[in-house]
Amino acid sequence: MFQSLTEGFNWIESFTNLEKEPDKQKRFYRLERMFALLELFDSPQKKFKSIHIAGSKGKGSTAVLLSGALKEAGFRTGLYTSPHIQIYQERIRVNSEILDDTVYLDQINRIYSTLGQKQDDYSLPGGDSPTTFELLTLLGFLIFSEQKCDWAVIETGLGGRLDATNTVIPECSVITPIELEHTKWLGETLEKVAFEKGGIIKDGVPLVISRQTPVVQSVLSDIARKKNAILIRGADHYEVGESLISLTGTRGKLVSLKSGNSYSVQLSLIGDIQLRNAVTALTVLEQLFPEESPVSWIRGFSTASLPGRMQVLNENPVIITDGAHTPNSFEIAITSFRQLISKDQEEILLFGCGEDKDADTMARMSASFSRIFITTPGFFKKMDPRNTAEIFRRHCHDVTLIEDPSGAFNCIRRDFPGTPVLVCGSFFLSGEIVNLLEKTGENHD
């Protein structure tokens, strides 16, 4: 048995980790293996009610909004998100909180003792051992069951149809905005990506969707019709009124298109996009609890927070990190960042992304930054920061390559001490910078 949580998570990481070895993804996408794994533990995913969320952007924020609202209403609520920024425990929370280490360690030891001390002592369908993400998902379900959660809000990993989380039968399925991403594994067209994400739609289970492109809307509507699942568009229920963002969060109004009532919203999450995520979350809750007032849910939204999403690391100068790694989410991050600084200020972008990202499009979006530093986004996925730097130099006038993230960030702080900084391109890069600031003893939220 493991004596420390570090040992336990190291064991989980010793399995195929598709976040670190994405080339193996197609081979290891086997949903039947996850079902077999869950059956060994008496199907813990059936011990609580769930809300299941897929999408390309906004799914993590929507998840924490739902979790915060359910907690505020008195429900013991599990929350499963990915990736983490600093520690694995961020992915598995109860009532929005990271639990005591012993809770995670006890369940890891339970998994370890059940599966056997050696990886070759057992095999699952396909003759394979479980993946890291499958074991993390199992760990989350076991903890939610052991903690006697009433509800759990479950975010998918990469896709949907064959995602390890797609073993729950939720009370409601949710799909946030879909864009072209992870095309190597989800498909080269928006229709194919939407089909994979839409794989979470279940027979007879209500589906709430955020505003989508016509192509995506058509694919999801077709799947919902075949599954006899009622499709509900958040944009048909609420519209976003006035909004104002600051370093402490987002204020705005949601207007009911049914009653005309206007509701004030205060979020700790930063960005106008968060009000649209709140529309999706509120529509889900009204579907599940039609007798409840929107006011009670909105009060719960105010408690929601999520590391690595427009996270303020410093206020003077402004330093913000965001895991945005697709063109649409990157554009939103830049827009929000510029709303938080003076218009006449210079601004620095610290950027790093994997080889599978659309660096060229994001480089074009970055042309107006005063200075750009390219670095390495973590140390395990396929990446080529030198190539990324060359791509950025085609579109941007002041690009510096410093492959070590700590070295790049320290250079920025030393040479441009008063300049606002946006850190973007990778959740793993966000984690590197957060860890660096903690080591230097600087405060951040």
Tab-separated table of C-alpha atoms in Angstrom:
chain	number	residue	atom	x	y	z
A	1	MET	CA	0.000	0.000	0.000
A	2	PHE	CA	1.105	3.564	-0.681
A	3	GLN	CA	2.130	5.648	2.308
A	4	SER	CA	1.839	9.018	0.600
A	5	LEU	CA	-0.403	10.647	-1.956
A	6	THR	CA	2.613	11.384	-4.152
A	7	GLU	CA	3.349	7.652	-4.363
A	8	GLY	CA	-0.289	6.931	-5.173
A	9	PHE	CA	-0.557	9.433	-8.003
A	10	ASN	CA	2.845	8.345	-9.333
A	11	TRP	CA	1.421	4.818	-9.612
A	12	ILE	CA	-1.630	6.121	-11.482
A	13	GLU	CA	0.681	8.062	-13.795
A	14	SER	CA	2.699	4.890	-14.495
A	15	PHE	CA	-0.129	3.702	-16.744
A	16	THR	CA	-0.639	4.990	-20.275
A	17	ASN	CA	-1.231	8.711	-19.848
A	18	LEU	CA	-3.030	9.997	-22.906
A	19	GLU	CA	-2.545	13.605	-21.807
A	20	LYS	CA	1.206	13.051	-22.051
A	21	GLU	CA	1.218	10.493	-24.867
A	22	PRO	CA	-1.538	11.665	-27.232
A	23	ASP	CA	-0.287	9.550	-30.142
A	24	LYS	CA	-1.701	6.509	-28.367
A	25	GLN	CA	-5.182	7.968	-28.017
A	26	LYS	CA	-6.979	6.128	-30.798
A	27	ARG	CA	-5.712	2.758	-29.671
A	28	PHE	CA	-6.720	3.325	-26.060
A	29	TYR	CA	-10.174	4.783	-26.644
A	30	ARG	CA	-12.157	1.743	-25.452
A	31	LEU	CA	-15.260	2.574	-23.431
A	32	GLU	CA	-15.954	-1.079	-22.633
A	33	ARG	CA	-12.695	-1.184	-20.668
A	34	MET	CA	-13.950	1.622	-18.405
A	35	PHE	CA	-17.276	-0.146	-17.848
A	36	ALA	CA	-15.425	-3.339	-16.886
A	37	LEU	CA	-13.223	-1.366	-14.510
A	38	LEU	CA	-16.235	0.237	-12.831
A	39	GLU	CA	-17.954	-3.138	-12.417
A	40	LEU	CA	-14.992	-4.330	-10.347
A	41	PHE	CA	-15.940	-1.603	-7.850
A	42	ASP	CA	-19.718	-2.103	-7.857
A	43	SER	CA	-20.380	0.698	-10.377
A	44	PRO	CA	-19.855	3.745	-8.126
A	45	GLN	CA	-21.064	6.075	-10.909
A	46	LYS	CA	-24.595	4.861	-10.166
A	47	LYS	CA	-24.508	5.995	-6.532
A	48	PHE	CA	-25.172	9.685	-7.202
A	49	LYS	CA	-27.075	11.868	-9.640
A	50	SER	CA	-24.938	13.548	-12.254
A	51	ILE	CA	-24.717	16.303	-14.843
A	52	HIS	CA	-22.396	15.463	-17.742
A	53	ILE	CA	-20.639	18.235	-19.704
A	54	ALA	CA	-18.754	18.161	-23.007
A	55	GLY	CA	-17.593	20.939	-25.332
A	56	SER	CA	-14.515	22.717	-26.651
A	57	LYS	CA	-14.562	25.775	-24.425
A	58	GLY	CA	-16.422	26.833	-21.315
A	59	LYS	CA	-17.131	23.344	-20.020
A	60	GLY	CA	-14.904	23.713	-16.943
A	61	SER	CA	-16.386	27.102	-16.061
A	62	THR	CA	-19.926	25.819	-16.593
A	63	ALA	CA	-19.096	22.850	-14.369
A	64	VAL	CA	-17.923	24.999	-11.449
A	65	LEU	CA	-20.952	27.287	-11.811
A	66	LEU	CA	-23.267	24.283	-11.575
A	67	SER	CA	-21.310	22.848	-8.669
A	68	GLY	CA	-21.399	26.123	-6.771
A	69	ALA	CA	-25.144	26.494	-7.290
A	70	LEU	CA	-25.925	22.933	-6.170
A	71	LYS	CA	-23.716	23.343	-3.110
A	72	GLU	CA	-25.451	26.620	-2.218
A	73	ALA	CA	-28.795	24.811	-2.455
A	74	GLY	CA	-27.669	22.337	0.187
A	75	PHE	CA	-26.708	19.378	-1.981
A	76	ARG	CA	-23.450	17.570	-1.299
A	77	THR	CA	-21.848	17.958	-4.697
A	78	GLY	CA	-18.905	16.292	-6.385
A	79	LEU	CA	-16.960	18.057	-9.130
A	80	TYR	CA	-14.740	16.305	-11.690
A	81	THR	CA	-12.742	18.522	-14.058
A	82	SER	CA	-9.500	18.387	-16.032
A	83	PRO	CA	-6.724	19.188	-16.460
A	84	HIS	CA	-5.275	20.300	-13.144
A	85	ILE	CA	-2.926	23.255	-12.785
A	86	GLN	CA	-0.811	22.210	-9.807
A	87	ILE	CA	-2.036	19.012	-8.143
A	88	TYR	CA	-4.258	16.130	-9.202
A	89	GLN	CA	-6.641	16.764	-6.299
A	90	GLU	CA	-7.900	19.856	-8.148
A	91	ARG	CA	-9.711	17.483	-10.509
A	92	ILE	CA	-11.766	15.791	-7.793
A	93	ARG	CA	-13.514	18.074	-5.316
A	94	VAL	CA	-16.525	17.866	-3.040
A	95	ASN	CA	-18.555	20.976	-2.295
A	96	SER	CA	-15.960	22.861	-4.348
A	97	GLU	CA	-13.194	21.923	-1.895
A	98	ILE	CA	-10.112	19.749	-2.170
A	99	LEU	CA	-10.431	17.016	0.433
A	100	ASP	CA	-7.953	15.746	2.985
A	101	ASP	CA	-5.112	13.729	1.459
A	102	THR	CA	-6.254	10.597	3.278
A	103	VAL	CA	-9.533	10.550	1.330
A	104	TYR	CA	-7.697	10.321	-2.001
A	105	LEU	CA	-5.027	7.967	-0.655
A	106	ASP	CA	-7.532	5.516	0.835
A	107	GLN	CA	-9.336	5.151	-2.479
A	108	ILE	CA	-6.097	4.877	-4.494
A	109	ASN	CA	-5.008	2.064	-2.181
A	110	ARG	CA	-8.397	0.443	-2.658
A	111	ILE	CA	-7.924	0.539	-6.427
A	112	TYR	CA	-4.366	-0.729	-6.107
A	113	SER	CA	-5.283	-3.664	-3.901
A	114	THR	CA	-8.246	-4.628	-6.084
A	115	LEU	CA	-6.367	-4.530	-9.377
A	116	GLY	CA	-3.270	-6.246	-8.099
A	117	GLN	CA	0.181	-5.048	-7.190
A	118	LYS	CA	1.566	-5.675	-10.667
A	119	GLN	CA	0.097	-4.195	-13.830
A	120	ASP	CA	0.341	-7.530	-15.634
A	121	ASP	CA	-1.707	-9.315	-12.990
A	122	TYR	CA	-4.923	-8.396	-14.800
A	123	SER	CA	-6.234	-7.185	-18.125
A	124	LEU	CA	-9.410	-5.504	-19.272
A	125	PRO	CA	-11.252	-5.746	-22.619
A	126	GLY	CA	-8.783	-5.438	-25.451
A	127	GLY	CA	-6.044	-6.992	-23.334
A	128	ASP	CA	-4.949	-3.601	-22.050
A	129	SER	CA	-4.329	-2.143	-18.630
A	130	PRO	CA	-6.404	0.922	-17.710
A	131	THR	CA	-5.166	4.376	-18.665
A	132	THR	CA	-4.245	7.146	-16.253
A	133	PHE	CA	-7.396	9.093	-17.109
A	134	GLU	CA	-9.563	6.018	-16.577
A	135	LEU	CA	-8.050	5.476	-13.136
A	136	LEU	CA	-8.515	9.149	-12.257
A	137	THR	CA	-12.144	8.954	-13.368
A	138	LEU	CA	-12.650	5.804	-11.289
A	139	LEU	CA	-11.014	7.559	-8.337
A	140	GLY	CA	-13.404	10.490	-8.702
A	141	PHE	CA	-16.470	8.249	-8.861
A	142	LEU	CA	-15.311	6.247	-5.820
A	143	ILE	CA	-14.729	9.401	-3.798
A	144	PHE	CA	-18.106	10.876	-4.742
A	145	SER	CA	-19.759	7.619	-3.719
A	146	GLU	CA	-17.773	7.299	-0.469
A	147	GLN	CA	-18.495	10.945	0.371
A	148	LYS	CA	-22.213	10.307	-0.175
A	149	CYS	CA	-22.589	13.048	-2.768
A	150	ASP	CA	-26.147	13.829	-3.837
A	151	TRP	CA	-24.950	15.200	-7.169
A	152	ALA	CA	-21.763	15.185	-9.202
A	153	VAL	CA	-20.906	17.526	-12.060
A	154	ILE	CA	-18.725	15.588	-14.499
A	155	GLU	CA	-16.622	17.227	-17.209
A	156	THR	CA	-15.388	15.089	-20.090
A	157	GLY	CA	-11.708	14.857	-20.890
A	158	LEU	CA	-10.916	15.242	-24.577
A	159	GLY	CA	-13.963	14.133	-26.524
A	160	GLY	CA	-17.224	12.648	-25.395
A	161	ARG	CA	-18.423	9.519	-27.175
A	162	LEU	CA	-15.528	7.314	-26.016
A	163	ASP	CA	-14.468	9.391	-23.022
A	164	ALA	CA	-14.061	7.493	-19.746
A	165	THR	CA	-16.648	9.770	-18.129
A	166	ASN	CA	-19.267	8.663	-20.652
A	167	THR	CA	-20.167	5.815	-18.322
A	168	VAL	CA	-22.600	7.924	-16.300
A	169	ILE	CA	-26.300	8.159	-17.028
A	170	PRO	CA	-26.874	11.794	-16.135
A	171	GLU	CA	-30.011	13.674	-15.253
A	172	CYS	CA	-28.987	16.210	-17.876
A	173	SER	CA	-26.341	16.345	-20.612
A	174	VAL	CA	-24.688	19.674	-21.399
A	175	ILE	CA	-22.677	20.712	-24.446
A	176	THR	CA	-20.827	24.022	-24.379
A	177	PRO	CA	-19.517	25.741	-27.549
A	178	ILE	CA	-17.759	23.371	-29.946
A	179	GLU	CA	-14.923	24.364	-32.250
A	180	LEU	CA	-12.395	22.552	-34.423
A	181	GLU	CA	-9.906	21.004	-31.983
A	182	HIS	CA	-7.961	17.792	-31.356
A	183	THR	CA	-8.601	16.945	-35.006
A	184	LYS	CA	-6.055	14.136	-34.977
A	185	TRP	CA	-8.348	12.150	-32.671
A	186	LEU	CA	-11.798	13.717	-33.039
A	187	GLY	CA	-11.887	14.268	-36.801
A	188	GLU	CA	-10.803	16.834	-39.349
A	189	THR	CA	-14.155	18.592	-39.719
A	190	LEU	CA	-16.439	20.464	-37.365
A	191	GLU	CA	-19.159	17.900	-38.074
A	192	LYS	CA	-16.919	15.049	-36.904
A	193	VAL	CA	-15.833	16.903	-33.759
A	194	ALA	CA	-19.480	17.679	-32.960
A	195	PHE	CA	-20.394	14.021	-33.483
A	196	GLU	CA	-17.742	12.923	-30.963
A	197	LYS	CA	-18.755	15.547	-28.410
A	198	GLY	CA	-22.424	14.737	-29.012
A	199	GLY	CA	-21.716	11.153	-28.015
A	200	ILE	CA	-22.591	12.061	-24.424
A	201	ILE	CA	-26.253	12.502	-25.422
A	202	LYS	CA	-28.251	9.688	-23.796
A	203	ASP	CA	-31.601	8.118	-24.617
A	204	GLY	CA	-34.390	10.226	-23.137
A	205	VAL	CA	-32.026	12.456	-21.130
A	206	PRO	CA	-32.545	16.220	-21.583
A	207	LEU	CA	-29.770	18.050	-23.449
A	208	VAL	CA	-28.887	21.697	-22.813
A	209	ILE	CA	-26.572	23.353	-25.321
A	210	SER	CA	-24.801	26.685	-25.452
A	211	ARG	CA	-24.913	28.861	-28.556
A	212	GLN	CA	-23.419	26.819	-31.431
A	213	THR	CA	-22.561	27.340	-35.076
A	214	PRO	CA	-25.253	26.151	-37.525
A	215	VAL	CA	-23.149	23.122	-38.501
A	216	VAL	CA	-22.740	21.994	-34.891
A	217	GLN	CA	-26.363	22.772	-34.079
A	218	SER	CA	-27.464	20.517	-36.937
A	219	VAL	CA	-25.287	17.586	-35.815
A	220	LEU	CA	-26.394	17.828	-32.176
A	221	SER	CA	-30.057	18.196	-33.143
A	222	ASP	CA	-29.827	15.073	-35.282
A	223	ILE	CA	-28.260	13.029	-32.474
A	224	ALA	CA	-30.808	14.307	-29.934
A	225	ARG	CA	-33.685	13.432	-32.241
A	226	LYS	CA	-32.399	9.876	-32.709
A	227	LYS	CA	-31.920	9.544	-28.943
A	228	ASN	CA	-35.358	10.963	-28.158
A	229	ALA	CA	-33.619	13.573	-26.008
A	230	ILE	CA	-35.265	16.964	-25.681
A	231	LEU	CA	-32.841	19.687	-26.834
A	232	ILE	CA	-32.872	22.978	-24.947
A	233	ARG	CA	-30.888	26.031	-26.078
A	234	GLY	CA	-29.775	28.312	-23.282
A	235	ALA	CA	-29.959	31.288	-25.652
A	236	ASP	CA	-33.705	30.672	-26.019
A	237	HIS	CA	-34.178	31.161	-22.275
A	238	TYR	CA	-31.825	33.979	-21.291
A	239	GLU	CA	-29.846	36.762	-22.864
A	240	VAL	CA	-26.888	38.600	-21.396
A	241	GLY	CA	-27.513	42.230	-20.548
A	242	GLU	CA	-24.959	44.770	-19.405
A	243	SER	CA	-21.609	43.457	-18.174
A	244	LEU	CA	-18.457	44.757	-16.538
A	245	ILE	CA	-15.260	42.847	-15.823
A	246	SER	CA	-12.546	43.669	-13.321
A	247	LEU	CA	-9.621	41.959	-11.656
A	248	THR	CA	-12.029	40.613	-9.031
A	249	GLY	CA	-14.540	39.095	-11.433
A	250	THR	CA	-17.503	39.811	-13.690
A	251	ARG	CA	-20.718	41.696	-12.992
A	252	GLY	CA	-23.696	41.654	-15.288
A	253	LYS	CA	-27.344	40.880	-15.840
A	254	LEU	CA	-29.194	37.890	-17.228
A	255	VAL	CA	-32.595	38.666	-18.738
A	256	SER	CA	-35.253	35.968	-18.884
A	257	LEU	CA	-36.762	35.790	-22.371
A	258	LYS	CA	-39.832	34.107	-20.876
A	259	SER	CA	-40.709	36.479	-18.021
A	260	GLY	CA	-38.686	39.553	-18.900
A	261	ASN	CA	-37.184	39.559	-15.401
A	262	SER	CA	-33.613	40.782	-15.072
A	263	TYR	CA	-31.221	39.130	-12.618
A	264	SER	CA	-27.988	40.643	-11.347
A	265	VAL	CA	-25.011	38.297	-11.473
A	266	GLN	CA	-21.672	38.610	-9.672
A	267	LEU	CA	-19.001	36.074	-10.628
A	268	SER	CA	-15.432	35.608	-9.439
A	269	LEU	CA	-14.724	34.178	-12.907
A	270	ILE	CA	-13.386	36.854	-15.261
A	271	GLY	CA	-14.702	37.576	-18.753
A	272	ASP	CA	-17.908	38.359	-20.609
A	273	ILE	CA	-17.918	34.740	-21.796
A	274	GLN	CA	-18.584	33.688	-18.203
A	275	LEU	CA	-22.008	35.304	-18.335
A	276	ARG	CA	-22.814	33.131	-21.353
A	277	ASN	CA	-21.603	30.118	-19.387
A	278	ALA	CA	-23.924	31.250	-16.586
A	279	VAL	CA	-26.818	31.245	-19.082
A	280	THR	CA	-26.068	27.604	-19.885
A	281	ALA	CA	-25.758	26.630	-16.224
A	282	LEU	CA	-28.961	28.436	-15.240
A	283	THR	CA	-30.876	26.746	-18.059
A	284	VAL	CA	-29.668	23.342	-16.832
A	285	LEU	CA	-30.775	24.056	-13.262
A	286	GLU	CA	-34.182	25.306	-14.363
A	287	GLN	CA	-34.629	22.102	-16.353
A	288	LEU	CA	-33.768	19.975	-13.311
A	289	PHE	CA	-35.515	22.109	-10.671
A	290	PRO	CA	-38.360	23.973	-12.399
A	291	GLU	CA	-39.904	25.160	-9.127
A	292	GLU	CA	-36.791	26.932	-7.847
A	293	SER	CA	-36.150	30.643	-8.274
A	294	PRO	CA	-33.216	31.690	-10.497
A	295	VAL	CA	-32.076	33.975	-7.674
A	296	SER	CA	-30.988	31.047	-5.496
A	297	TRP	CA	-28.918	29.489	-8.283
A	298	ILE	CA	-27.298	32.798	-9.212
A	299	ARG	CA	-26.267	33.281	-5.596
A	300	GLY	CA	-24.389	29.984	-5.826
A	301	PHE	CA	-22.657	31.068	-9.039
A	302	SER	CA	-20.790	33.743	-7.099
A	303	THR	CA	-18.765	31.098	-5.242
A	304	ALA	CA	-17.411	29.395	-8.372
A	305	SER	CA	-13.704	29.540	-9.176
A	306	LEU	CA	-11.424	27.621	-11.521
A	307	PRO	CA	-7.605	27.720	-11.620
A	308	GLY	CA	-5.977	28.567	-14.929
A	309	ARG	CA	-8.969	30.362	-16.432
A	310	MET	CA	-8.241	34.110	-16.525
A	311	GLN	CA	-6.532	33.626	-13.184
A	312	VAL	CA	-5.073	36.820	-11.739
A	313	LEU	CA	-1.556	36.131	-10.487
A	314	ASN	CA	-0.630	39.741	-9.798
A	315	GLU	CA	-2.504	43.047	-9.896
A	316	ASN	CA	0.307	45.597	-10.246
A	317	PRO	CA	1.459	44.991	-12.868
A	318	VAL	CA	-1.373	42.809	-14.101
A	319	ILE	CA	-0.289	39.213	-14.680
A	320	ILE	CA	-2.976	36.815	-15.857
A	321	THR	CA	-2.761	33.209	-16.913
A	322	ASP	CA	-5.284	31.365	-19.048
A	323	GLY	CA	-5.084	27.862	-20.494
A	324	ALA	CA	-6.558	28.992	-23.834
A	325	HIS	CA	-5.033	26.889	-26.616
A	326	THR	CA	-7.545	27.193	-29.463
A	327	PRO	CA	-8.045	30.297	-31.634
A	328	ASN	CA	-11.504	31.103	-30.291
A	329	SER	CA	-10.588	30.728	-26.629
A	330	PHE	CA	-7.308	32.578	-27.231
A	331	GLU	CA	-9.170	35.501	-28.784
A	332	ILE	CA	-11.516	35.630	-25.784
A	333	ALA	CA	-8.549	35.609	-23.393
A	334	ILE	CA	-6.848	38.472	-25.224
A	335	THR	CA	-10.063	40.518	-25.280
A	336	SER	CA	-10.650	40.017	-21.554
A	337	PHE	CA	-7.009	40.790	-20.742
A	338	ARG	CA	-7.149	44.076	-22.626
A	339	GLN	CA	-10.295	45.093	-20.798
A	340	LEU	CA	-8.317	44.871	-17.559
A	341	ILE	CA	-5.365	47.087	-18.474
A	342	SER	CA	-4.939	50.669	-19.630
A	343	LYS	CA	-5.270	51.135	-23.372
A	344	ASP	CA	-1.964	52.991	-23.676
A	345	GLN	CA	0.056	50.338	-21.830
A	346	GLU	CA	2.529	48.040	-23.465
A	347	GLU	CA	1.660	44.378	-23.051
A	348	ILE	CA	3.611	41.134	-23.094
A	349	LEU	CA	2.451	37.685	-24.176
A	350	LEU	CA	4.166	34.599	-22.733
A	351	PHE	CA	3.046	31.766	-24.990
A	352	GLY	CA	3.651	28.054	-25.434
A	353	CYS	CA	1.573	25.401	-27.172
A	354	GLY	CA	1.861	21.809	-28.356
A	355	GLU	CA	2.520	20.784	-31.952
A	356	ASP	CA	-1.129	19.862	-32.442
A	357	LYS	CA	-2.370	23.434	-31.868
A	358	ASP	CA	-3.123	26.085	-34.490
A	359	ALA	CA	-0.103	28.262	-33.693
A	360	ASP	CA	-0.305	30.171	-36.978
A	361	THR	CA	-3.808	31.522	-36.326
A	362	MET	CA	-2.948	32.417	-32.741
A	363	ALA	CA	0.222	34.143	-33.945
A	364	ARG	CA	-1.842	36.344	-36.263
A	365	MET	CA	-4.028	37.301	-33.300
A	366	SER	CA	-0.933	38.265	-31.297
A	367	ALA	CA	0.547	40.783	-33.742
A	368	SER	CA	-0.409	43.814	-31.651
A	369	PHE	CA	1.391	42.696	-28.491
A	370	SER	CA	4.385	44.880	-27.657
A	371	ARG	CA	6.578	41.847	-26.984
A	372	ILE	CA	6.120	38.130	-27.221
A	373	PHE	CA	8.064	35.440	-25.408
A	374	ILE	CA	7.779	31.874	-26.680
A	375	THR	CA	8.513	29.045	-24.266
A	376	THR	CA	7.952	25.335	-23.649
A	377	PRO	CA	4.416	24.378	-22.512
A	378	GLY	CA	5.330	21.590	-20.115
A	379	PHE	CA	7.796	18.833	-20.788
A	380	PHE	CA	5.982	15.767	-22.084
A	381	LYS	CA	3.721	16.406	-25.062
A	382	LYS	CA	5.150	16.733	-28.549
A	383	MET	CA	6.215	20.326	-28.937
A	384	ASP	CA	8.691	22.420	-30.811
A	385	PRO	CA	9.031	25.870	-29.239
A	386	ARG	CA	11.619	26.857	-31.850
A	387	ASN	CA	9.135	26.178	-34.627
A	388	THR	CA	6.437	28.033	-32.679
A	389	ALA	CA	8.768	31.022	-32.396
A	390	GLU	CA	9.398	30.978	-36.148
A	391	ILE	CA	5.651	30.920	-36.796
A	392	PHE	CA	5.150	33.918	-34.514
A	393	ARG	CA	8.016	35.810	-36.155
A	394	ARG	CA	6.144	35.673	-39.462
A	395	HIS	CA	3.364	37.786	-37.961
A	396	CYS	CA	4.804	39.576	-34.923
A	397	HIS	CA	7.624	42.114	-34.666
A	398	ASP	CA	9.284	41.364	-31.299
A	399	VAL	CA	9.516	37.640	-30.539
A	400	THR	CA	11.974	36.118	-28.073
A	401	LEU	CA	12.487	32.395	-27.587
A	402	ILE	CA	13.383	31.221	-24.074
A	403	GLU	CA	12.615	27.521	-23.859
A	404	ASP	CA	12.614	27.269	-20.056
A	405	PRO	CA	9.299	28.718	-18.745
A	406	SER	CA	10.836	29.882	-15.476
A	407	GLY	CA	13.673	31.565	-17.348
A	408	ALA	CA	11.245	33.274	-19.712
A	409	PHE	CA	9.021	34.537	-16.919
A	410	ASN	CA	11.950	35.709	-14.806
A	411	CYS	CA	13.349	37.561	-17.811
A	412	ILE	CA	10.043	39.351	-18.309
A	413	ARG	CA	9.796	40.346	-14.656
A	414	ARG	CA	13.414	41.529	-14.585
A	415	ASP	CA	13.564	43.456	-17.857
A	416	PHE	CA	9.971	44.748	-18.044
A	417	PRO	CA	8.918	45.060	-14.386
A	418	GLY	CA	5.870	47.264	-14.877
A	419	THR	CA	4.420	45.686	-18.010
A	420	PRO	CA	1.178	43.649	-17.940
A	421	VAL	CA	1.648	39.993	-18.912
A	422	LEU	CA	-0.740	37.412	-20.368
A	423	VAL	CA	0.379	33.779	-20.056
A	424	CYS	CA	-1.437	31.590	-22.584
A	425	GLY	CA	-1.385	28.519	-24.802
A	426	SER	CA	-1.341	25.630	-22.332
A	427	PHE	CA	-2.782	24.676	-18.957
A	428	PHE	CA	0.552	23.070	-18.166
A	429	LEU	CA	2.343	26.356	-18.837
A	430	SER	CA	-0.135	28.061	-16.489
A	431	GLY	CA	0.777	25.531	-13.827
A	432	GLU	CA	4.497	26.185	-14.334
A	433	ILE	CA	4.053	29.918	-13.746
A	434	VAL	CA	1.741	29.471	-10.753
A	435	ASN	CA	4.279	27.103	-9.179
A	436	LEU	CA	7.084	29.559	-9.856
A	437	LEU	CA	5.259	32.397	-8.103
A	438	GLU	CA	4.529	30.162	-5.129
A	439	LYS	CA	8.195	29.234	-4.832
A	440	THR	CA	9.190	32.899	-4.816
A	441	GLY	CA	6.613	33.619	-2.144
A	442	GLU	CA	4.514	36.014	-4.215
A	443	ASN	CA	0.831	36.115	-3.464
A	444	HIS	CA	-1.712	35.258	-6.111
A	445	ASP	CA	-5.384	34.331	-6.160
